[in-house]
PDB file of C-alpha atoms in Angstrom:
ATOM      1  CA  MET A 670      10.121 -30.643  17.221  1.00  0.00           C
ATOM      2  CA  ALA A 671      10.179 -27.222  19.236  1.00  0.00           C
ATOM      3  CA  GLY A 672       6.884 -25.382  19.624  1.00  0.00           C
ATOM      4  CA  TYR A 673       8.538 -22.377  17.946  1.00  0.00           C
ATOM      5  CA  SER A 674       6.640 -19.026  18.587  1.00  0.00           C
ATOM      6  CA  LYS A 675       4.772 -17.135  15.221  1.00  0.00           C
ATOM      7  CA  GLU A 676       7.226 -14.452  16.237  1.00  0.00           C
ATOM      8  CA  LEU A 677      10.260 -16.123  15.525  1.00  0.00           C
ATOM      9  CA  LEU A 678       9.154 -18.443  12.859  1.00  0.00           C
ATOM     10  CA  ARG A 679       8.361 -14.623  10.862  1.00  0.00           C
ATOM     11  CA  ARG A 680      12.110 -13.419  12.033  1.00  0.00           C
ATOM     12  CA  ALA A 681      13.096 -16.876  10.235  1.00  0.00           C
ATOM     13  CA  ALA A 682      11.163 -16.079   7.168  1.00  0.00           C
ATOM     14  CA  ILE A 683      12.974 -12.688   6.947  1.00  0.00           C
ATOM     15  CA  HIS A 684      16.109 -13.880   7.614  1.00  0.00           C
ATOM     16  CA  SER A 685      15.713 -16.656   4.975  1.00  0.00           C
ATOM     17  CA  ALA A 686      14.450 -14.373   2.169  1.00  0.00           C
ATOM     18  CA  LEU A 687      17.651 -12.077   3.156  1.00  0.00           C
ATOM     19  CA  GLY A 688      20.064 -15.188   2.389  1.00  0.00           C
ATOM     20  CA  GLU A 689      19.452 -14.710  -1.454  1.00  0.00           C
ATOM     21  CA  PRO A 690      21.994 -11.596  -2.305  1.00  0.00           C
ATOM     22  CA  ALA A 691      20.161  -9.802  -4.825  1.00  0.00           C
ATOM     23  CA  ARG A 692      17.079  -9.422  -2.229  1.00  0.00           C
ATOM     24  CA  LEU A 693      19.611  -7.950   0.619  1.00  0.00           C
ATOM     25  CA  ALA A 694      20.772  -5.950  -2.126  1.00  0.00           C
ATOM     26  CA  ILE A 695      17.203  -4.428  -3.049  1.00  0.00           C
ATOM     27  CA  ILE A 696      16.977  -3.697   1.010  1.00  0.00           C
ATOM     28  CA  ASP A 697      20.162  -1.944   1.613  1.00  0.00           C
ATOM     29  CA  GLU A 698      18.665   0.535  -1.673  1.00  0.00           C
ATOM     30  CA  LEU A 699      15.323   1.144   0.143  1.00  0.00           C
ATOM     31  CA  SER A 700      17.518   1.981   3.335  1.00  0.00           C
ATOM     32  CA  VAL A 701      17.930   5.405   2.153  1.00  0.00           C
ATOM     33  CA  SER A 702      15.587   5.937  -0.922  1.00  0.00           C
ATOM     34  CA  ASP A 703      11.699   4.849  -2.609  1.00  0.00           C
ATOM     35  CA  ARG A 704      12.330   3.217  -6.107  1.00  0.00           C
ATOM     36  CA  SER A 705      10.095   2.380  -8.554  1.00  0.00           C
ATOM     37  CA  PRO A 706      10.828  -0.829 -10.102  1.00  0.00           C
ATOM     38  CA  ARG A 707      12.564   0.262 -13.058  1.00  0.00           C
ATOM     39  CA  ASP A 708      15.150   2.236 -11.179  1.00  0.00           C
ATOM     40  CA  LEU A 709      15.653  -0.789  -8.909  1.00  0.00           C
ATOM     41  CA  GLY A 710      16.186  -2.589 -11.691  1.00  0.00           C
ATOM     42  CA  SER A 711      18.838  -0.141 -13.490  1.00  0.00           C
ATOM     43  CA  ARG A 712      20.473   0.276 -10.572  1.00  0.00           C
ATOM     44  CA  LEU A 713      20.741  -3.040  -9.462  1.00  0.00           C
ATOM     45  CA  GLN A 714      21.102  -4.908 -12.543  1.00  0.00           C
ATOM     46  CA  ILE A 715      18.394  -7.249 -11.771  1.00  0.00           C
ATOM     47  CA  PRO A 716      15.924  -8.329 -14.908  1.00  0.00           C
ATOM     48  CA  SER A 717      12.370  -7.476 -14.527  1.00  0.00           C
ATOM     49  CA  ASN A 718      10.666 -10.833 -14.235  1.00  0.00           C
ATOM     50  CA  LEU A 719      13.327 -11.686 -11.182  1.00  0.00           C
ATOM     51  CA  LEU A 720      12.570  -8.476  -9.835  1.00  0.00           C
ATOM     52  CA  ALA A 721       9.437  -9.023  -9.808  1.00  0.00           C
ATOM     53  CA  HIS A 722       9.727 -12.622  -8.070  1.00  0.00           C
ATOM     54  CA  HIS A 723      12.102 -11.135  -5.509  1.00  0.00           C
ATOM     55  CA  LEU A 724       9.697  -7.805  -4.890  1.00  0.00           C
ATOM     56  CA  ASP A 725       6.818 -10.506  -4.629  1.00  0.00           C
ATOM     57  CA  THR A 726       8.948 -12.836  -1.939  1.00  0.00           C
ATOM     58  CA  LEU A 727       9.460  -9.491   0.221  1.00  0.00           C
ATOM     59  CA  GLU A 728       6.413  -8.041  -0.045  1.00  0.00           C
ATOM     60  CA  ASN A 729       4.734 -11.771   1.190  1.00  0.00           C
ATOM     61  CA  ILE A 730       7.462 -11.531   4.491  1.00  0.00           C
ATOM     62  CA  GLY A 731       6.133  -7.647   5.114  1.00  0.00           C
ATOM     63  CA  LEU A 732       9.982  -5.799   4.310  1.00  0.00           C
ATOM     64  CA  ILE A 733       8.237  -3.902   1.830  1.00  0.00           C
ATOM     65  CA  LEU A 734       5.546  -1.745   0.896  1.00  0.00           C
ATOM     66  CA  ARG A 735       4.198  -0.202  -2.697  1.00  0.00           C
ATOM     67  CA  SER A 736       2.363   2.774  -3.570  1.00  0.00           C
ATOM     68  CA  THR A 737       0.906   4.732  -6.283  1.00  0.00           C
ATOM     69  CA  SER A 738       2.479   7.792  -7.446  1.00  0.00           C
ATOM     70  CA  SER A 739       0.576  11.238  -6.613  1.00  0.00           C
ATOM     71  CA  GLY A 740       2.420  12.579  -9.791  1.00  0.00           C
ATOM     72  CA  ASP A 741       1.645   9.611 -12.381  1.00  0.00           C
ATOM     73  CA  ALA A 742      -0.823   7.347 -11.080  1.00  0.00           C
ATOM     74  CA  ARG A 743       0.260   4.732 -13.855  1.00  0.00           C
ATOM     75  CA  ARG A 744       3.859   4.788 -11.630  1.00  0.00           C
ATOM     76  CA  ARG A 745       4.579   2.815  -8.526  1.00  0.00           C
ATOM     77  CA  TYR A 746       7.016   2.968  -5.736  1.00  0.00           C
ATOM     78  CA  ILE A 747       8.826   0.337  -3.518  1.00  0.00           C
ATOM     79  CA  ARG A 748       9.705   1.291   0.090  1.00  0.00           C
ATOM     80  CA  LEU A 749      10.539  -0.498   3.470  1.00  0.00           C
ATOM     81  CA  ASP A 750       7.831  -1.163   5.902  1.00  0.00           C
ATOM     82  CA  PRO A 751       9.156   0.580   8.810  1.00  0.00           C
ATOM     83  CA  THR A 752       7.463  -2.046  11.258  1.00  0.00           C
ATOM     84  CA  ASN A 753      10.060  -4.712  10.461  1.00  0.00           C
ATOM     85  CA  LEU A 754      12.934  -2.871  10.197  1.00  0.00           C
ATOM     86  CA  HIS A 755      14.379  -3.997  13.530  1.00  0.00           C
ATOM     87  CA  THR A 756      15.024  -6.817  12.186  1.00  0.00           C
ATOM     88  CA  ILE A 757      17.549  -6.284   9.684  1.00  0.00           C
ATOM     89  CA  GLY A 758      20.005  -3.955  11.050  1.00  0.00           C
ATOM     90  CA  PRO A 759      22.835  -1.624   9.328  1.00  0.00           C
ATOM     91  CA  ARG A 760      23.050  -1.739   5.835  1.00  0.00           C
ATOM     92  CA  ARG A 761      25.203   0.483   3.508  1.00  0.00           C
ATOM     93  CA  VAL A 762      27.789   2.886   4.388  1.00  0.00           C
ATOM     94  CA  SER A 763      26.103   6.392   5.081  1.00  0.00           C
ATOM     95  CA  THR A 764      26.866   9.492   3.047  1.00  0.00           C
ATOM     96  CA  ARG A 765      28.837  12.960   4.541  1.00  0.00           C
ATOM     97  CA  LYS A 766      27.409  15.094   1.540  1.00  0.00           C
ATOM     98  CA  PRO A 767      24.812  17.648   2.670  1.00  0.00           C
ATOM     99  CA  LEU A 768      21.199  16.574   2.003  1.00  0.00           C
ATOM    100  CA  PHE A 769      19.616  19.085  -0.354  1.00  0.00           C
ATOM    101  CA  PHE A 770      15.578  18.595  -0.289  1.00  0.00           C
ATOM    102  CA  LEU A 771      13.422  18.977  -3.021  1.00  0.00           C
ATOM    103  CA  CYS A 772       9.678  19.499  -3.649  1.00  0.00           C
ATOM    104  CA  THR A 773       7.291  21.699  -5.971  1.00  0.00           C
ATOM    105  CA  HIS A 774       6.504  24.540  -3.421  1.00  0.00           C
ATOM    106  CA  ASN A 775       9.146  24.558  -0.883  1.00  0.00           C
ATOM    107  CA  SER A 776       6.692  25.649   1.313  1.00  0.00           C
ATOM    108  CA  ALA A 777       6.083  22.458   3.609  1.00  0.00           C
ATOM    109  CA  ARG A 778       7.589  18.746   3.275  1.00  0.00           C
ATOM    110  CA  SER A 779      11.192  20.190   1.750  1.00  0.00           C
ATOM    111  CA  GLN A 780      11.456  22.727   4.382  1.00  0.00           C
ATOM    112  CA  LEU A 781      10.441  19.672   7.589  1.00  0.00           C
ATOM    113  CA  ALA A 782      12.563  17.399   6.090  1.00  0.00           C
ATOM    114  CA  ALA A 783      16.013  20.023   5.904  1.00  0.00           C
ATOM    115  CA  ALA A 784      15.287  21.039   9.572  1.00  0.00           C
ATOM    116  CA  ILE A 785      14.872  17.523  10.716  1.00  0.00           C
ATOM    117  CA  TRP A 786      17.800  16.296   9.232  1.00  0.00           C
ATOM    118  CA  HIS A 787      19.912  18.915  10.768  1.00  0.00           C
ATOM    119  CA  ALA A 788      18.093  18.733  13.956  1.00  0.00           C
ATOM    120  CA  ARG A 789      18.434  15.090  14.079  1.00  0.00           C
ATOM    121  CA  THR A 790      22.200  14.827  12.676  1.00  0.00           C
ATOM    122  CA  GLY A 791      23.454  18.125  13.431  1.00  0.00           C
ATOM    123  CA  GLN A 792      24.303  17.980   9.359  1.00  0.00           C
ATOM    124  CA  PRO A 793      23.847  20.881   7.295  1.00  0.00           C
ATOM    125  CA  ALA A 794      20.427  20.261   4.879  1.00  0.00           C
ATOM    126  CA  ARG A 795      19.225  22.848   2.546  1.00  0.00           C
ATOM    127  CA  SER A 796      15.633  22.564   0.839  1.00  0.00           C
ATOM    128  CA  ALA A 797      14.386  24.457  -2.815  1.00  0.00           C
ATOM    129  CA  GLY A 798      10.983  23.971  -5.014  1.00  0.00           C
ATOM    130  CA  THR A 799      10.561  23.839  -8.585  1.00  0.00           C
ATOM    131  CA  GLN A 800       7.414  26.295  -8.272  1.00  0.00           C
ATOM    132  CA  PRO A 801       8.064  27.833  -4.897  1.00  0.00           C
ATOM    133  CA  ALA A 802       5.301  29.765  -2.569  1.00  0.00           C
ATOM    134  CA  ALA A 803       5.577  33.060  -1.323  1.00  0.00           C
ATOM    135  CA  HIS A 804       6.177  31.909   1.958  1.00  0.00           C
ATOM    136  CA  ILE A 805       6.398  28.787   4.146  1.00  0.00           C
ATOM    137  CA  HIS A 806       2.744  27.546   4.604  1.00  0.00           C
ATOM    138  CA  ARG A 807       1.134  28.614   8.102  1.00  0.00           C
ATOM    139  CA  GLN A 808       0.149  24.876   8.821  1.00  0.00           C
ATOM    140  CA  ALA A 809       3.937  23.633   8.280  1.00  0.00           C
ATOM    141  CA  ILE A 810       4.927  26.229  10.668  1.00  0.00           C
ATOM    142  CA  SER A 811       2.213  25.167  13.209  1.00  0.00           C
ATOM    143  CA  ALA A 812       3.084  21.629  12.619  1.00  0.00           C
ATOM    144  CA  ALA A 813       6.928  22.251  13.216  1.00  0.00           C
ATOM    145  CA  GLN A 814       5.950  24.613  16.664  1.00  0.00           C
ATOM    146  CA  ARG A 815       4.046  21.549  18.027  1.00  0.00           C
ATOM    147  CA  ASN A 816       6.840  18.958  17.673  1.00  0.00           C
ATOM    148  CA  ARG A 817       9.677  21.109  18.738  1.00  0.00           C
ATOM    149  CA  ILE A 818      11.401  21.548  15.211  1.00  0.00           C
ATOM    150  CA  GLU A 819      13.165  24.905  14.392  1.00  0.00           C
ATOM    151  CA  LEU A 820      11.985  25.895  11.099  1.00  0.00           C
ATOM    152  CA  PRO A 821      14.212  28.725   9.131  1.00  0.00           C
ATOM    153  CA  ASP A 822      12.845  32.049   9.069  1.00  0.00           C
ATOM    154  CA  THR A 823      13.333  32.471   5.192  1.00  0.00           C
ATOM    155  CA  ALA A 824      11.120  32.513   2.155  1.00  0.00           C
ATOM    156  CA  PRO A 825      11.150  29.279   0.272  1.00  0.00           C
ATOM    157  CA  SER A 826      13.750  29.144  -2.688  1.00  0.00           C
ATOM    158  CA  ALA A 827      13.409  28.573  -6.261  1.00  0.00           C
ATOM    159  CA  LEU A 828      15.344  25.323  -7.463  1.00  0.00           C
ATOM    160  CA  GLY A 829      18.293  26.645  -9.938  1.00  0.00           C
ATOM    161  CA  ARG A 830      21.149  24.533 -10.705  1.00  0.00           C
ATOM    162  CA  ILE A 831      21.534  21.577  -8.426  1.00  0.00           C
ATOM    163  CA  PRO A 832      24.501  22.590  -5.902  1.00  0.00           C
ATOM    164  CA  HIS A 833      27.535  20.367  -6.328  1.00  0.00           C
ATOM    165  CA  ASN A 834      28.698  17.753  -4.001  1.00  0.00           C
ATOM    166  CA  VAL A 835      25.114  17.251  -2.119  1.00  0.00           C
ATOM    167  CA  GLN A 836      23.069  13.987  -1.551  1.00  0.00           C
ATOM    168  CA  VAL A 837      19.669  15.271  -3.283  1.00  0.00           C
ATOM    169  CA  VAL A 838      16.410  14.092  -1.908  1.00  0.00           C
ATOM    170  CA  THR A 839      13.053  14.442  -3.402  1.00  0.00           C
ATOM    171  CA  VAL A 840      10.152  14.386  -1.299  1.00  0.00           C
ATOM    172  CA  CYS A 841       7.579  15.271  -3.877  1.00  0.00           C
ATOM    173  CA  ASP A 842       6.415  12.249  -6.203  1.00  0.00           C
ATOM    174  CA  LEU A 843       5.446  14.835  -9.080  1.00  0.00           C
ATOM    175  CA  VAL A 844       8.948  17.029  -8.461  1.00  0.00           C
ATOM    176  CA  HIS A 845      11.161  13.277  -8.719  1.00  0.00           C
ATOM    177  CA  GLU A 846       9.160  12.338 -12.427  1.00  0.00           C
ATOM    178  CA  GLU A 847       9.087  16.205 -13.634  1.00  0.00           C
ATOM    179  CA  LEU A 848      13.016  16.279 -13.155  1.00  0.00           C
ATOM    180  CA  HIS A 849      13.560  12.651 -13.988  1.00  0.00           C
ATOM    181  CA  ALA A 850      15.341  12.273 -11.139  1.00  0.00           C
ATOM    182  CA  PRO A 851      19.313  10.810 -11.775  1.00  0.00           C
ATOM    183  CA  LEU A 852      19.628   7.251 -10.103  1.00  0.00           C
ATOM    184  CA  ASP A 853      21.719   8.464  -7.420  1.00  0.00           C
ATOM    185  CA  TRP A 854      19.423  10.917  -6.005  1.00  0.00           C
ATOM    186  CA  TRP A 855      17.106   9.477  -3.164  1.00  0.00           C
ATOM    187  CA  HIS A 856      13.406   9.605  -2.940  1.00  0.00           C
ATOM    188  CA  TRP A 857      10.559   9.595  -0.099  1.00  0.00           C
ATOM    189  CA  SER A 858       7.382   9.454  -1.440  1.00  0.00           C
ATOM    190  CA  ILE A 859       5.637  11.955   0.949  1.00  0.00           C
ATOM    191  CA  PRO A 860       1.887  12.858   0.763  1.00  0.00           C
ATOM    192  CA  ASP A 861       1.548  16.370  -0.034  1.00  0.00           C
ATOM    193  CA  PRO A 862      -0.268  17.953   3.032  1.00  0.00           C
ATOM    194  CA  VAL A 863      -1.172  21.359   1.663  1.00  0.00           C
ATOM    195  CA  PRO A 864      -4.445  19.951  -0.546  1.00  0.00           C
ATOM    196  CA  SER A 865      -5.727  18.775   3.181  1.00  0.00           C
ATOM    197  CA  GLY A 866      -4.655  21.953   5.039  1.00  0.00           C
ATOM    198  CA  LYS A 867      -5.510  20.486   8.457  1.00  0.00           C
ATOM    199  CA  PRO A 868      -3.311  20.120  11.271  1.00  0.00           C
ATOM    200  CA  LYS A 869      -3.104  16.040  11.320  1.00  0.00           C
ATOM    201  CA  ALA A 870      -1.998  15.840   7.699  1.00  0.00           C
ATOM    202  CA  PHE A 871       0.923  18.014   8.189  1.00  0.00           C
ATOM    203  CA  ASP A 872       2.057  16.556  11.479  1.00  0.00           C
ATOM    204  CA  ALA A 873       1.535  13.073   9.822  1.00  0.00           C
ATOM    205  CA  VAL A 874       3.993  14.516   7.344  1.00  0.00           C
ATOM    206  CA  VAL A 875       6.044  15.461  10.233  1.00  0.00           C
ATOM    207  CA  ALA A 876       6.184  11.737  11.701  1.00  0.00           C
ATOM    208  CA  GLU A 877       6.730  10.451   8.212  1.00  0.00           C
ATOM    209  CA  LEU A 878       9.768  12.739   7.734  1.00  0.00           C
ATOM    210  CA  GLU A 879      11.134  11.728  11.237  1.00  0.00           C
ATOM    211  CA  GLY A 880      10.286   8.259  10.756  1.00  0.00           C
ATOM    212  CA  ARG A 881      12.646   8.666   7.110  1.00  0.00           C
ATOM    213  CA  VAL A 882      15.435  10.705   9.204  1.00  0.00           C
ATOM    214  CA  ASN A 883      15.657   7.619  11.712  1.00  0.00           C
ATOM    215  CA  GLN A 884      15.326   5.036   9.292  1.00  0.00           C
ATOM    216  CA  VAL A 885      18.604   6.245   7.217  1.00  0.00           C
ATOM    217  CA  ILE A 886      20.208   6.972  10.397  1.00  0.00           C
ATOM    218  CA  ASN A 887      19.480   3.668  11.608  1.00  0.00           C
ATOM    219  CA  SER A 888      20.371   1.736   8.615  1.00  0.00           C
ATOM    220  CA  THR A 889      24.057   3.028   7.797  1.00  0.00           C
ATOM    221  CA  VAL A 890      27.227   2.407   8.933  1.00  0.00           C
ATOM    222  CA  THR A 891      30.211   4.373   8.587  1.00  0.00           C
ATOM    223  CA  GLU A 892      33.441   3.345   6.637  1.00  0.00           C
ATOM    224  CA  LYS A 893      34.825   2.381   9.861  1.00  0.00           C
ATOM    225  CA  GLY A 894      31.889   0.443  10.945  1.00  0.00           C
ATOM    226  CA  VAL A 895      30.237   2.481  13.440  1.00  0.00           C
ATOM    227  CA  LYS A 896      26.769   3.767  12.974  1.00  0.00           C
ATOM    228  CA  SER A 897      26.467   7.047  11.897  1.00  0.00           C
TER     229      SER A 897
END
């Protein structure tokens, strides 16, 4: 028998696990949005006991991560592990809707997310908060400048009615849970940098958001099969 490398065996295990359609469907769903186990089960019509088995398998081969909600500590979110995304490839048809990012104060995460999405894709993006602050946080502005991101020179916006024909993305666990987000919304579980107030916390959010945006871009295809 050939002396296969550990890396090759790891990749083989990933491809073997994804030979199960339900697991591949889970990866497709997580390519654009973090999901709670309950939401995953509802979206994909997978019974809870079978879903738990599939999630354990995907976690064991390093494709998913689990985290505790910063809003409700009883709730957990599942997300893709970005270190292994290169082994999977494009998975789902891209959205052509403008993105609408939501957080609590619209002073950091959602502002940065909208700016990064627009910069990377050229597509329109907006943001709002359920309890908007008086101004964009100064550390968010500084982090944007350090990372060459152009933030709009506007005050945070209050969430009114959800605009028609947009893809909503919550970037705050608390807002996602308070609004009882519909299953067609996306959720990115991004830690709030404001309580820390330190530049490195805001830089970490920028890096996380850039990774999420790149993940969506690299994991989606257009209807003709060309990467968006």
